[in-house]
């Protein structure tokens, strides 16, 4: 079949159109579909990115909120003493009173005060709890007449021997110096203010009281130190406070120390070497370790001839000797003891 040039061009155009249609269907249209798929995937990924960015911002806000809460917890924790050390607290308190001119300590004692239990929102009791240590001190003022003494101040015993000149000099000062010479009370108040001002949030003065003595005052104070048990502590404890660690002397020689007061101190290293107890103190019959007759015999003998004679010493405050005086004193003590023993036996 012979086609003319016109028909041939027509067929070529049709074939070209079919080819273009096929290219569109399998090429451009497929690419468009892939493009739409990629756009959808991009939108999905963008949504995920926005979600994770939101989580990140939320986490940063949460972390900031946690840090703020921890800072508040830390500030509250630091309002309490990090740890209760009774010996450190006591020596700190006594040191403040001494440095403020109030050294005449009568007694010091400590006790634990039970704090309120912390109840959680669910009704359970918290593991954390309040810890309160109360230190009670009792001091004395002077009386404006008698010679005060603290840490061997105004002592008249040198190397175990009484010094007559020092004794006479002190005796010369025993006269009424006037009420204004009485010291202790203003110094007591100043010391209490200093103690409380160091840490007002965890050191509180619970009580101040005075008692009248024979021309002087007893001054009593109850000082509370607040600490707490933090199971999961947030802050680092501050151990630099003077009451939180020992600030007193260390390496102090204690070989010459003693507990209580024997009739006579026989340790040559002691500052009280050869000091004899007064007869009044020695003659007390309150001796829970002793039989009643032994205590009575000893007490009566001390009252009659003195402790030095009963202990077979020459003189109070002097070393033991072997002279005739010692024998006489021993005989006197023995005679007194025998007489008392006889009286006790007869009474029995």
mmCIF file of C-alpha atoms in Angstrom:
data_model
loop_
_atom_site.group_PDB
_atom_site.id
_atom_site.type_symbol
_atom_site.label_atom_id
_atom_site.label_comp_id
_atom_site.label_asym_id
_atom_site.label_seq_id
_atom_site.Cartn_x
_atom_site.Cartn_y
_atom_site.Cartn_z
ATOM 1 C CA UNK A 1 0.000 0.000 0.000
ATOM 2 C CA UNK A 2 1.526 3.194 -1.127
ATOM 3 C CA UNK A 3 1.013 6.047 1.227
ATOM 4 C CA UNK A 4 1.513 9.536 0.306
ATOM 5 C CA UNK A 5 3.769 11.948 2.055
ATOM 6 C CA UNK A 6 0.848 13.436 3.892
ATOM 7 C CA UNK A 7 -0.291 10.146 5.305
ATOM 8 C CA UNK A 8 3.232 9.294 6.318
ATOM 9 C CA UNK A 9 3.579 12.551 8.243
ATOM 10 C CA UNK A 10 0.223 11.916 9.900
ATOM 11 C CA UNK A 11 1.268 8.452 11.038
ATOM 12 C CA UNK A 12 4.582 9.851 12.362
ATOM 13 C CA UNK A 13 2.732 12.499 14.334
ATOM 14 C CA UNK A 14 0.410 9.878 15.822
ATOM 15 C CA UNK A 15 3.354 7.683 16.780
ATOM 16 C CA UNK A 16 5.092 10.710 18.350
ATOM 17 C CA UNK A 17 1.975 11.556 20.335
ATOM 18 C CA UNK A 18 1.674 7.956 21.526
ATOM 19 C CA UNK A 19 5.354 8.030 22.562
ATOM 20 C CA UNK A 20 4.884 11.275 24.417
ATOM 21 C CA UNK A 21 1.799 9.816 26.105
ATOM 22 C CA UNK A 22 3.766 6.760 27.125
ATOM 23 C CA UNK A 23 6.623 8.928 28.433
ATOM 24 C CA UNK A 24 4.128 10.965 30.466
ATOM 25 C CA UNK A 25 2.339 7.902 31.807
ATOM 26 C CA UNK A 26 5.443 5.898 32.698
ATOM 27 C CA UNK A 27 7.889 8.754 33.257
ATOM 28 C CA UNK A 28 6.556 12.117 34.304
ATOM 29 C CA UNK A 29 3.444 10.755 36.010
ATOM 30 C CA UNK A 30 5.513 8.132 37.883
ATOM 31 C CA UNK A 31 7.938 10.814 38.968
ATOM 32 C CA UNK A 32 5.045 12.955 40.154
ATOM 33 C CA UNK A 33 3.730 10.051 42.208
ATOM 34 C CA UNK A 34 7.185 9.474 43.681
ATOM 35 C CA UNK A 35 7.425 13.171 44.375
ATOM 36 C CA UNK A 36 4.097 13.090 46.184
ATOM 37 C CA UNK A 37 5.290 10.114 48.198
ATOM 38 C CA UNK A 38 8.488 11.942 49.139
ATOM 39 C CA UNK A 39 6.518 15.010 50.129
ATOM 40 C CA UNK A 40 4.295 12.883 52.379
ATOM 41 C CA UNK A 41 7.380 11.233 53.875
ATOM 42 C CA UNK A 42 8.960 14.632 54.408
ATOM 43 C CA UNK A 43 5.810 15.882 56.141
ATOM 44 C CA UNK A 44 5.838 12.781 58.375
ATOM 45 C CA UNK A 45 9.523 13.278 59.233
ATOM 46 C CA UNK A 46 8.921 16.950 59.914
ATOM 47 C CA UNK A 47 6.094 16.023 62.268
ATOM 48 C CA UNK A 48 8.440 13.610 64.089
ATOM 49 C CA UNK A 49 11.121 16.307 64.251
ATOM 50 C CA UNK A 50 8.628 18.785 65.682
ATOM 51 C CA UNK A 51 7.599 16.145 68.257
ATOM 52 C CA UNK A 52 11.166 15.474 69.326
ATOM 53 C CA UNK A 53 11.934 19.196 69.461
ATOM 54 C CA UNK A 54 8.911 19.607 71.721
ATOM 55 C CA UNK A 55 10.159 16.754 73.909
ATOM 56 C CA UNK A 56 13.591 18.359 74.042
ATOM 57 C CA UNK A 57 12.148 21.688 75.096
ATOM 58 C CA UNK A 58 9.934 19.940 77.623
ATOM 59 C CA UNK A 59 12.936 18.016 79.007
ATOM 60 C CA UNK A 60 14.937 21.231 79.278
ATOM 61 C CA UNK A 61 12.050 22.860 81.121
ATOM 62 C CA UNK A 62 11.731 19.780 83.331
ATOM 63 C CA UNK A 63 15.473 19.794 84.010
ATOM 64 C CA UNK A 64 15.338 23.474 84.868
ATOM 65 C CA UNK A 65 12.384 22.809 87.177
ATOM 66 C CA UNK A 66 14.290 19.920 88.826
ATOM 67 C CA UNK A 67 17.349 22.118 89.312
ATOM 68 C CA UNK A 68 15.174 24.831 90.863
ATOM 69 C CA UNK A 69 13.586 22.295 93.229
ATOM 70 C CA UNK A 70 17.011 20.872 94.153
ATOM 71 C CA UNK A 71 18.277 24.390 94.829
ATOM 72 C CA UNK A 72 15.342 24.972 97.177
ATOM 73 C CA UNK A 73 15.944 21.610 98.867
ATOM 74 C CA UNK A 74 19.644 22.403 99.211
ATOM 75 C CA UNK A 75 18.849 25.784 100.763
ATOM 76 C CA UNK A 76 16.513 24.106 103.260
ATOM 77 C CA UNK A 77 19.077 21.402 104.088
ATOM 78 C CA UNK A 78 21.712 24.011 104.821
ATOM 79 C CA UNK A 79 19.464 25.566 107.436
ATOM 80 C CA UNK A 80 20.240 22.571 109.642
ATOM 81 C CA UNK A 81 23.486 21.544 111.316
ATOM 82 C CA UNK A 82 25.033 18.895 109.055
ATOM 83 C CA UNK A 83 25.790 16.530 111.944
ATOM 84 C CA UNK A 84 25.332 16.585 115.702
ATOM 85 C CA UNK A 85 28.627 16.118 117.549
ATOM 86 C CA UNK A 86 27.935 16.669 121.223
ATOM 87 C CA UNK A 87 31.547 17.075 122.273
ATOM 88 C CA UNK A 88 32.180 19.690 119.576
ATOM 89 C CA UNK A 89 29.010 21.600 120.424
ATOM 90 C CA UNK A 90 29.801 21.650 124.139
ATOM 91 C CA UNK A 91 33.396 22.806 123.772
ATOM 92 C CA UNK A 92 32.240 25.482 121.297
ATOM 93 C CA UNK A 93 29.641 26.789 123.766
ATOM 94 C CA UNK A 94 32.047 26.787 126.711
ATOM 95 C CA UNK A 95 34.648 28.532 124.564
ATOM 96 C CA UNK A 96 32.227 31.336 123.662
ATOM 97 C CA UNK A 97 31.304 31.929 127.300
ATOM 98 C CA UNK A 98 34.952 31.944 128.331
ATOM 99 C CA UNK A 99 35.980 34.338 125.560
ATOM 100 C CA UNK A 100 33.212 36.727 126.641
ATOM 101 C CA UNK A 101 34.411 36.839 130.254
ATOM 102 C CA UNK A 102 31.988 34.314 131.735
ATOM 103 C CA UNK A 103 34.129 31.289 132.662
ATOM 104 C CA UNK A 104 32.695 30.178 136.014
ATOM 105 C CA UNK A 105 30.956 27.031 134.838
ATOM 106 C CA UNK A 106 28.860 25.160 137.383
ATOM 107 C CA UNK A 107 27.505 22.394 135.143
ATOM 108 C CA UNK A 108 26.905 21.436 131.530
ATOM 109 C CA UNK A 109 24.692 18.659 130.248
ATOM 110 C CA UNK A 110 23.190 17.504 126.976
ATOM 111 C CA UNK A 111 19.963 15.760 126.081
ATOM 112 C CA UNK A 112 18.137 14.658 122.958
ATOM 113 C CA UNK A 113 14.810 16.369 122.259
ATOM 114 C CA UNK A 114 12.299 14.368 120.243
ATOM 115 C CA UNK A 115 11.147 16.284 117.173
ATOM 116 C CA UNK A 116 7.803 16.056 115.390
ATOM 117 C CA UNK A 117 7.399 13.202 112.930
ATOM 118 C CA UNK A 118 6.993 14.157 109.263
ATOM 119 C CA UNK A 119 3.824 12.725 107.716
ATOM 120 C CA UNK A 120 3.770 12.167 103.946
ATOM 121 C CA UNK A 121 0.693 12.890 101.760
ATOM 122 C CA UNK A 122 -0.100 9.164 101.667
ATOM 123 C CA UNK A 123 -0.177 9.037 105.461
ATOM 124 C CA UNK A 124 3.165 7.272 105.902
ATOM 125 C CA UNK A 125 5.929 8.620 108.138
ATOM 126 C CA UNK A 126 8.947 10.022 106.295
ATOM 127 C CA UNK A 127 12.321 8.377 106.745
ATOM 128 C CA UNK A 128 13.833 11.842 107.137
ATOM 129 C CA UNK A 129 13.465 13.325 110.587
ATOM 130 C CA UNK A 130 14.347 16.232 112.842
ATOM 131 C CA UNK A 131 17.256 15.844 115.279
ATOM 132 C CA UNK A 132 17.495 18.236 118.244
ATOM 133 C CA UNK A 133 20.325 18.364 120.772
ATOM 134 C CA UNK A 134 19.758 20.549 123.838
ATOM 135 C CA UNK A 135 22.765 21.804 125.790
ATOM 136 C CA UNK A 136 22.013 23.155 129.272
ATOM 137 C CA UNK A 137 24.707 25.258 130.917
ATOM 138 C CA UNK A 138 24.798 26.724 134.400
ATOM 139 C CA UNK A 139 27.235 29.514 135.236
ATOM 140 C CA UNK A 140 27.922 31.649 138.287
ATOM 141 C CA UNK A 141 28.631 35.342 138.663
ATOM 142 C CA UNK A 142 31.169 36.638 141.164
ATOM 143 C CA UNK A 143 30.018 38.202 144.440
ATOM 144 C CA UNK A 144 32.220 41.307 144.684
ATOM 145 C CA UNK A 145 34.072 40.024 147.738
ATOM 146 C CA UNK A 146 35.573 36.551 147.452
ATOM 147 C CA UNK A 147 38.558 35.735 145.238
ATOM 148 C CA UNK A 148 37.314 34.017 142.042
ATOM 149 C CA UNK A 149 39.176 31.139 140.441
ATOM 150 C CA UNK A 150 39.123 29.570 137.017
ATOM 151 C CA UNK A 151 41.778 27.184 135.661
ATOM 152 C CA UNK A 152 43.986 27.687 138.742
ATOM 153 C CA UNK A 153 43.652 31.473 138.502
ATOM 154 C CA UNK A 154 44.638 33.040 141.861
ATOM 155 C CA UNK A 155 46.029 29.730 143.053
ATOM 156 C CA UNK A 156 48.405 29.915 146.009
ATOM 157 C CA UNK A 157 49.877 26.427 145.522
ATOM 158 C CA UNK A 158 53.158 26.362 143.593
ATOM 159 C CA UNK A 159 54.594 22.929 142.756
ATOM 160 C CA UNK A 160 52.392 21.385 145.417
ATOM 161 C CA UNK A 161 53.537 23.810 148.142
ATOM 162 C CA UNK A 162 51.348 26.697 149.417
ATOM 163 C CA UNK A 163 52.964 30.103 148.799
ATOM 164 C CA UNK A 164 52.381 32.300 151.839
ATOM 165 C CA UNK A 165 53.033 35.568 150.017
ATOM 166 C CA UNK A 166 50.511 34.790 147.302
ATOM 167 C CA UNK A 167 48.036 33.672 149.922
ATOM 168 C CA UNK A 168 48.396 36.905 151.891
ATOM 169 C CA UNK A 169 48.144 39.002 148.729
ATOM 170 C CA UNK A 170 44.894 37.310 147.798
ATOM 171 C CA UNK A 171 43.533 37.612 151.317
ATOM 172 C CA UNK A 172 44.240 41.364 151.205
ATOM 173 C CA UNK A 173 41.855 41.594 148.232
ATOM 174 C CA UNK A 174 38.973 40.099 150.207
ATOM 175 C CA UNK A 175 36.822 43.149 150.921
ATOM 176 C CA UNK A 176 33.601 44.569 149.492
ATOM 177 C CA UNK A 177 34.419 46.029 146.092
ATOM 178 C CA UNK A 178 30.864 47.217 145.476
ATOM 179 C CA UNK A 179 27.981 45.754 143.499
ATOM 180 C CA UNK A 180 29.413 47.104 140.245
ATOM 181 C CA UNK A 181 32.372 44.747 140.634
ATOM 182 C CA UNK A 182 30.145 41.682 140.313
ATOM 183 C CA UNK A 183 30.809 40.146 136.899
ATOM 184 C CA UNK A 184 29.055 37.457 134.943
ATOM 185 C CA UNK A 185 25.523 38.422 133.953
ATOM 186 C CA UNK A 186 26.192 40.891 131.085
ATOM 187 C CA UNK A 187 28.910 38.559 129.808
ATOM 188 C CA UNK A 188 26.443 35.646 129.970
ATOM 189 C CA UNK A 189 23.897 37.492 127.798
ATOM 190 C CA UNK A 190 26.567 38.597 125.311
ATOM 191 C CA UNK A 191 27.773 35.026 124.926
ATOM 192 C CA UNK A 192 24.233 33.765 124.283
ATOM 193 C CA UNK A 193 23.689 36.370 121.565
ATOM 194 C CA UNK A 194 26.947 35.368 119.893
ATOM 195 C CA UNK A 195 25.989 31.690 119.946
ATOM 196 C CA UNK A 196 22.579 32.306 118.407
ATOM 197 C CA UNK A 197 23.800 34.814 115.816
ATOM 198 C CA UNK A 198 26.257 32.314 114.312
ATOM 199 C CA UNK A 199 23.385 30.324 112.756
ATOM 200 C CA UNK A 200 19.936 31.694 113.686
ATOM 201 C CA UNK A 201 18.117 29.070 111.612
ATOM 202 C CA UNK A 202 19.546 26.055 113.458
ATOM 203 C CA UNK A 203 20.623 27.385 116.865
ATOM 204 C CA UNK A 204 17.898 28.622 119.208
ATOM 205 C CA UNK A 205 17.970 29.761 122.821
ATOM 206 C CA UNK A 206 15.129 27.773 124.386
ATOM 207 C CA UNK A 207 15.322 29.143 127.939
ATOM 208 C CA UNK A 208 17.194 31.640 130.117
ATOM 209 C CA UNK A 209 16.836 31.631 133.891
ATOM 210 C CA UNK A 210 18.599 32.909 136.992
ATOM 211 C CA UNK A 211 18.716 31.673 140.565
ATOM 212 C CA UNK A 212 19.801 33.673 143.587
ATOM 213 C CA UNK A 213 22.857 32.470 145.481
ATOM 214 C CA UNK A 214 24.572 33.857 148.555
ATOM 215 C CA UNK A 215 25.447 37.236 147.089
ATOM 216 C CA UNK A 216 25.838 35.933 143.545
ATOM 217 C CA UNK A 217 23.675 34.592 140.719
ATOM 218 C CA UNK A 218 23.354 31.231 139.031
ATOM 219 C CA UNK A 219 22.634 31.716 135.330
ATOM 220 C CA UNK A 220 21.035 28.892 133.337
ATOM 221 C CA UNK A 221 20.510 28.624 129.590
ATOM 222 C CA UNK A 222 19.048 25.915 127.382
ATOM 223 C CA UNK A 223 20.459 26.049 123.855
ATOM 224 C CA UNK A 224 18.921 23.913 121.102
ATOM 225 C CA UNK A 225 20.873 22.793 118.036
ATOM 226 C CA UNK A 226 18.777 21.567 115.119
ATOM 227 C CA UNK A 227 19.893 18.930 112.642
ATOM 228 C CA UNK A 228 18.043 16.398 110.474
ATOM 229 C CA UNK A 229 18.464 12.981 108.931
ATOM 230 C CA UNK A 230 18.379 13.300 105.136
ATOM 231 C CA UNK A 231 18.234 9.856 103.521
ATOM 232 C CA UNK A 232 18.844 11.258 100.017
ATOM 233 C CA UNK A 233 20.726 14.455 100.744
ATOM 234 C CA UNK A 234 20.980 16.879 97.816
ATOM 235 C CA UNK A 235 23.519 19.419 99.106
ATOM 236 C CA UNK A 236 27.034 18.864 100.351
ATOM 237 C CA UNK A 237 27.172 19.275 104.152
ATOM 238 C CA UNK A 238 29.110 22.309 105.373
ATOM 239 C CA UNK A 239 31.413 21.100 108.145
ATOM 240 C CA UNK A 240 33.221 24.440 108.615
ATOM 241 C CA UNK A 241 30.901 25.753 111.344
ATOM 242 C CA UNK A 242 32.684 25.942 114.724
ATOM 243 C CA UNK A 243 30.067 23.763 116.406
ATOM 244 C CA UNK A 244 30.200 21.105 113.674
ATOM 245 C CA UNK A 245 33.775 20.037 114.287
ATOM 246 C CA UNK A 246 36.235 20.108 117.138
ATOM 247 C CA UNK A 247 37.913 23.514 117.467
ATOM 248 C CA UNK A 248 39.442 23.084 120.901
ATOM 249 C CA UNK A 249 42.952 22.095 121.834
ATOM 250 C CA UNK A 250 44.341 18.805 120.578
ATOM 251 C CA UNK A 251 47.255 16.704 121.703
ATOM 252 C CA UNK A 252 46.669 17.710 125.316
ATOM 253 C CA UNK A 253 48.557 15.522 127.770
ATOM 254 C CA UNK A 254 46.081 13.744 130.034
ATOM 255 C CA UNK A 255 48.456 11.442 131.881
ATOM 256 C CA UNK A 256 48.241 13.584 135.025
ATOM 257 C CA UNK A 257 44.485 13.951 134.982
ATOM 258 C CA UNK A 258 42.033 12.241 137.294
ATOM 259 C CA UNK A 259 38.299 11.771 137.576
ATOM 260 C CA UNK A 260 36.751 12.779 140.863
ATOM 261 C CA UNK A 261 38.775 14.057 143.790
ATOM 262 C CA UNK A 262 40.762 11.640 145.978
ATOM 263 C CA UNK A 263 41.598 12.480 149.587
ATOM 264 C CA UNK A 264 45.064 13.531 148.423
ATOM 265 C CA UNK A 265 46.534 13.774 144.909
ATOM 266 C CA UNK A 266 49.713 11.728 144.763
ATOM 267 C CA UNK A 267 50.588 12.076 141.070
ATOM 268 C CA UNK A 268 53.663 14.359 140.913
ATOM 269 C CA UNK A 269 52.732 15.365 137.338
ATOM 270 C CA UNK A 270 49.383 16.768 138.440
ATOM 271 C CA UNK A 271 48.801 20.468 139.052
ATOM 272 C CA UNK A 272 46.970 19.319 142.220
ATOM 273 C CA UNK A 273 49.945 17.314 143.516
ATOM 274 C CA UNK A 274 49.750 16.781 147.296
ATOM 275 C CA UNK A 275 46.585 18.863 147.598
ATOM 276 C CA UNK A 276 44.445 17.507 150.418
ATOM 277 C CA UNK A 277 40.662 17.479 150.478
ATOM 278 C CA UNK A 278 39.059 19.720 153.088
ATOM 279 C CA UNK A 279 37.987 18.094 156.325
ATOM 280 C CA UNK A 280 34.369 19.106 155.761
ATOM 281 C CA UNK A 281 34.249 17.327 152.417
ATOM 282 C CA UNK A 282 36.135 14.307 153.697
ATOM 283 C CA UNK A 283 33.995 13.829 156.794
ATOM 284 C CA UNK A 284 30.743 13.241 154.950
ATOM 285 C CA UNK A 285 29.223 9.869 155.820
ATOM 286 C CA UNK A 286 27.560 9.433 152.440
ATOM 287 C CA UNK A 287 29.665 6.552 151.118
ATOM 288 C CA UNK A 288 27.444 4.091 149.235
ATOM 289 C CA UNK A 289 30.320 1.634 148.771
ATOM 290 C CA UNK A 290 31.098 1.405 152.494
ATOM 291 C CA UNK A 291 29.659 -0.316 155.559
ATOM 292 C CA UNK A 292 27.823 2.093 157.826
ATOM 293 C CA UNK A 293 30.255 1.605 160.689
ATOM 294 C CA UNK A 294 33.316 2.165 158.522
ATOM 295 C CA UNK A 295 31.930 5.436 157.185
ATOM 296 C CA UNK A 296 30.956 6.562 160.689
ATOM 297 C CA UNK A 297 34.378 5.750 162.130
ATOM 298 C CA UNK A 298 36.189 7.564 159.329
ATOM 299 C CA UNK A 299 33.905 10.601 159.479
ATOM 300 C CA UNK A 300 34.244 10.974 163.226
ATOM 301 C CA UNK A 301 38.012 10.600 163.066
ATOM 302 C CA UNK A 302 38.319 13.327 160.423
ATOM 303 C CA UNK A 303 36.154 15.670 162.482
ATOM 304 C CA UNK A 304 38.300 15.092 165.580
ATOM 305 C CA UNK A 305 41.879 15.156 164.263
ATOM 306 C CA UNK A 306 41.609 16.188 160.593
ATOM 307 C CA UNK A 307 42.108 14.328 157.347
ATOM 308 C CA UNK A 308 45.890 14.714 157.340
ATOM 309 C CA UNK A 309 46.172 12.840 160.650
ATOM 310 C CA UNK A 310 43.746 10.123 159.594
ATOM 311 C CA UNK A 311 45.706 9.567 156.398
ATOM 312 C CA UNK A 312 48.918 9.490 158.445
ATOM 313 C CA UNK A 313 50.348 12.630 156.801
ATOM 314 C CA UNK A 314 52.331 15.358 158.557
ATOM 315 C CA UNK A 315 50.483 18.376 157.228
ATOM 316 C CA UNK A 316 47.745 19.010 154.695
ATOM 317 C CA UNK A 317 49.293 19.650 151.289
ATOM 318 C CA UNK A 318 52.747 18.337 152.346
ATOM 319 C CA UNK A 319 54.511 15.142 151.338
ATOM 320 C CA UNK A 320 54.601 12.078 153.586
ATOM 321 C CA UNK A 321 57.360 12.120 156.221
ATOM 322 C CA UNK A 322 58.739 9.661 158.812
ATOM 323 C CA UNK A 323 59.328 12.007 161.783
ATOM 324 C CA UNK A 324 57.846 11.997 165.235
ATOM 325 C CA UNK A 325 55.077 14.359 164.165
ATOM 326 C CA UNK A 326 53.810 11.740 161.771
ATOM 327 C CA UNK A 327 53.758 9.146 164.516
ATOM 328 C CA UNK A 328 51.887 11.485 166.820
ATOM 329 C CA UNK A 329 49.353 12.245 164.103
ATOM 330 C CA UNK A 330 48.945 8.574 163.317
ATOM 331 C CA UNK A 331 48.436 7.798 167.010
ATOM 332 C CA UNK A 332 45.840 10.561 167.268
ATOM 333 C CA UNK A 333 44.025 9.249 164.239
ATOM 334 C CA UNK A 334 44.146 5.721 165.556
ATOM 335 C CA UNK A 335 42.895 6.806 168.984
ATOM 336 C CA UNK A 336 40.008 8.694 167.378
ATOM 337 C CA UNK A 337 39.172 5.721 165.202
ATOM 338 C CA UNK A 338 39.275 3.371 168.207
ATOM 339 C CA UNK A 339 37.037 5.666 170.228
ATOM 340 C CA UNK A 340 34.535 5.945 167.401
ATOM 341 C CA UNK A 341 34.612 2.206 166.813
ATOM 342 C CA UNK A 342 33.875 1.607 170.508
ATOM 343 C CA UNK A 343 30.991 4.085 170.447
ATOM 344 C CA UNK A 344 29.609 2.522 167.306
ATOM 345 C CA UNK A 345 29.858 -0.967 168.736
ATOM 346 C CA UNK A 346 28.130 0.104 171.957
ATOM 347 C CA UNK A 347 25.391 1.786 169.999
ATOM 348 C CA UNK A 348 24.924 -1.332 167.948
#
